[in-house]
Short mmCIF file of C-alpha atoms in Angstrom, two decimals:
data_model
loop_
_atom_site.label_atom_id
_atom_site.label_comp_id
_atom_site.label_asym_id
_atom_site.label_seq_id
_atom_site.Cartn_x
_atom_site.Cartn_y
_atom_site.Cartn_z
CA MET A 1 107.74 107.84 46.10
CA GLU A 2 110.02 105.83 48.26
CA PRO A 3 109.54 102.17 49.07
CA GLU A 4 108.56 101.41 52.63
CA LYS A 5 111.64 101.26 54.87
CA ILE A 6 111.20 97.55 55.41
CA ALA A 7 109.40 96.68 52.18
CA PRO A 8 110.03 93.10 51.11
CA GLN A 9 111.60 92.27 47.80
CA CYS A 10 109.24 91.17 45.07
CA PRO A 11 109.78 87.46 44.34
CA HIS A 12 109.17 88.13 40.64
CA CYS A 13 111.49 91.07 39.85
CA GLY A 14 113.63 91.04 43.02
CA LEU A 15 113.25 94.76 43.76
CA PRO A 16 111.98 96.31 47.01
CA TYR A 17 109.24 98.51 45.48
CA ALA A 18 106.25 96.85 47.10
CA LEU A 19 103.20 98.48 48.61
CA ARG A 20 101.33 96.75 51.40
CA ILE A 21 97.71 96.50 50.32
CA PRO A 22 94.53 95.77 52.28
CA TRP A 23 93.36 92.26 53.03
CA GLN A 24 90.32 91.06 51.14
CA THR A 25 88.90 88.60 53.70
CA THR A 26 88.48 88.41 57.47
CA LEU A 27 90.53 85.21 57.70
CA ARG A 28 93.41 86.88 55.89
CA LYS A 29 93.11 89.94 58.14
CA ALA A 30 93.83 87.63 61.08
CA LEU A 31 97.15 86.74 59.47
CA GLY A 32 98.20 90.36 60.02
CA ALA A 33 98.50 89.55 63.72
CA PHE A 34 101.42 87.32 62.67
CA PHE A 35 102.96 90.11 60.52
CA TYR A 36 102.00 88.31 57.28
CA TYR A 37 100.65 90.81 54.73
CA PRO A 38 99.68 91.09 51.05
CA PHE A 39 101.83 93.28 48.79
CA ARG A 40 101.74 94.54 45.22
CA CYS A 41 105.01 95.26 43.43
CA GLN A 42 104.87 98.73 41.88
CA LEU A 43 107.23 97.81 39.03
CA CYS A 44 106.00 94.43 37.78
CA PHE A 45 102.56 94.45 39.55
CA ASN A 46 103.12 91.02 41.04
CA TYR A 47 100.77 90.25 43.96
CA PHE A 48 102.44 88.34 46.79
CA HIS A 49 102.41 87.74 50.54
CA ALA A 50 105.35 88.27 52.86
CA PHE A 51 106.28 88.70 56.48
CA GLN A 52 106.94 92.27 57.59
CA PHE A 53 108.17 92.21 61.16
CA GLY A 54 108.16 95.28 63.37
CA SER A 55 105.29 96.87 61.49
CA PRO A 56 102.04 96.62 63.43
CA PRO A 57 98.73 96.70 61.57
CA PRO A 58 97.53 100.26 60.96
CA LYS A 59 95.17 101.64 63.61
CA GLN A 60 93.08 103.62 61.16
CA ARG A 61 91.43 102.40 58.00
CA MET A 62 93.99 101.42 55.40
CA ASP A 63 93.96 103.09 51.99
CA ARG A 64 92.30 100.76 49.46
CA ARG A 65 94.63 101.68 46.63
CA HIS A 66 96.94 99.04 45.23
CA TYR A 67 99.29 101.42 43.41
CA TRP A 68 101.37 104.45 44.33
CA ARG A 69 100.08 107.77 43.01
CA PHE A 70 102.37 110.34 41.44
CA SER A 71 101.82 114.07 41.05
CA VAL A 72 101.80 114.90 37.35
CA LYS A 73 100.51 117.61 35.06
CA CYS A 74 99.32 115.99 31.86
CA PRO A 75 96.73 117.31 29.44
CA ALA A 76 93.82 114.97 28.82
CA LEU A 77 90.64 114.62 26.80
CA LEU A 78 87.65 113.12 28.61
CA ARG A 79 84.60 111.69 26.83
CA SER A 80 81.44 110.40 28.44
CA ALA A 81 78.05 109.48 26.97
CA GLU A 82 76.70 112.93 27.89
CA SER A 83 79.64 115.26 27.19
CA SER A 84 83.30 115.65 26.41
CA GLY A 85 86.01 118.16 27.19
CA THR A 86 89.58 118.70 28.19
CA GLY A 87 91.24 118.48 31.57
CA LEU A 88 94.50 118.22 33.44
CA VAL A 89 95.58 114.98 35.10
CA THR A 90 96.97 115.93 38.52
CA ASN A 91 97.92 112.48 39.80
CA LEU A 92 98.42 109.18 38.06
CA SER A 93 98.83 105.52 38.98
CA MET A 94 98.42 102.24 37.12
CA GLY A 95 94.98 101.96 38.69
CA GLY A 96 93.60 105.39 37.83
CA CYS A 97 94.02 109.14 38.01
CA ALA A 98 92.58 112.41 39.23
CA ILE A 99 91.63 114.88 36.54
CA GLU A 100 90.63 118.52 36.88
CA THR A 101 87.96 119.22 34.28
CA ASP A 102 84.73 121.08 33.60
CA VAL A 103 83.10 117.90 32.26
CA GLN A 104 80.15 116.87 34.41
CA ALA A 105 80.18 113.13 35.09
CA PRO A 106 78.46 111.59 38.13
CA PRO A 107 80.04 108.70 40.06
CA GLY A 108 79.54 105.45 38.19
CA SER A 109 79.79 107.08 34.74
CA ILE A 110 81.84 105.22 32.16
CA VAL A 111 84.30 107.48 30.36
CA GLU A 112 87.11 107.30 27.81
CA LEU A 113 90.35 109.19 28.45
CA THR A 114 93.10 110.30 26.13
CA LEU A 115 96.26 111.19 28.07
CA LYS A 116 99.21 113.15 26.73
CA ILE A 117 101.89 111.93 29.15
CA TRP A 118 104.79 112.63 26.77
CA GLU A 119 105.25 115.63 24.54
CA ASP A 120 107.00 113.64 21.79
CA LYS A 121 105.18 110.29 21.91
CA PRO A 122 101.67 109.13 20.96
CA GLU A 123 98.80 109.77 23.32
CA VAL A 124 97.62 107.02 25.65
CA VAL A 125 93.98 106.05 25.20
CA VAL A 126 92.18 104.51 28.16
CA LYS A 127 89.22 102.89 26.40
CA SER A 128 87.12 102.37 29.51
CA ALA A 129 87.28 104.01 32.92
CA ILE A 130 84.77 104.68 35.67
CA VAL A 131 84.25 107.84 37.68
CA ARG A 132 84.67 106.84 41.33
CA SER A 133 84.52 110.25 43.02
CA VAL A 134 83.57 113.82 42.22
CA ARG A 135 85.02 116.77 44.10
CA THR A 136 84.37 119.66 41.77
CA PRO A 137 86.35 120.33 39.62
CA THR A 138 88.25 117.04 40.16
CA LEU A 139 87.09 113.59 39.08
CA GLY A 140 88.60 110.45 40.60
CA ILE A 141 88.91 107.92 37.79
CA GLU A 142 89.58 104.17 37.97
CA PHE A 143 90.99 102.58 34.81
CA LEU A 144 89.00 99.57 33.67
CA TYR A 145 90.52 98.77 30.28
CA PHE A 146 93.24 100.04 28.05
CA GLY A 147 94.93 97.95 25.39
CA ASP A 148 98.39 96.45 25.77
CA PRO A 149 100.29 99.22 23.93
CA ALA A 150 98.62 101.92 26.06
CA ARG A 151 99.12 99.96 29.29
CA ALA A 152 102.78 99.39 28.42
CA ARG A 153 103.33 103.12 27.82
CA VAL A 154 101.75 104.06 31.17
CA LEU A 155 103.78 101.33 32.87
CA TRP A 156 107.00 102.65 31.31
CA PHE A 157 106.13 106.20 32.38
CA ILE A 158 105.42 105.14 35.99
CA GLN A 159 108.50 102.92 36.18
CA GLY A 160 110.55 105.96 35.21
CA LEU A 161 108.95 107.90 38.07
CA ILE A 162 109.66 105.12 40.56
CA LEU A 163 113.24 104.40 39.52
CA HIS A 164 114.47 107.85 38.47
CA GLY A 165 112.06 110.38 39.96
CA SER A 166 111.02 111.50 36.50
CA PRO A 167 109.93 109.79 33.29
CA SER A 168 112.06 109.82 30.17
CA SER A 169 111.10 113.03 28.33
CA GLY A 170 107.69 113.17 30.01
CA VAL A 171 105.59 116.21 30.85
CA SER A 172 105.10 115.31 34.48
CA ASP A 173 106.02 117.43 37.45
CA MET A 174 106.72 115.05 40.33
CA ARG A 175 106.40 116.57 43.79
#
């Protein structure tokens, strides 16, 4: 993933890895007419507003995601109240993932995920996640809660993808 060509620098970390995200209110949407937009830094996750001149508001509906997604191939274990099984995470962000699996889980189901993002490091356990979409055999998952050590490991993995194009000794396959 590349930062937008005219992405502002994050006021917290000073780096230009910010993603413009959708406005949450109508009043704030009006500020877009003045080139004033909300951003989320992809490295430190700081939320901020900045001017972005020369970039008109998108004509079509803006993607609701707040984080970049990365193509990966990571084994995973998925557990829901009704069933459990294995799968393959095909894209990953700090906000969620897509997982190819045979586990049947309808939208709105709460699940627990165990991700093996590194071959030589402990697994990452996402204690609580919700199934947002089902396109058989792929489930779209939003992360709701994972403890600080797990969040830090996913953050470190994704920062490696952003800064270097690949994580340190990870099992991902960025495309």
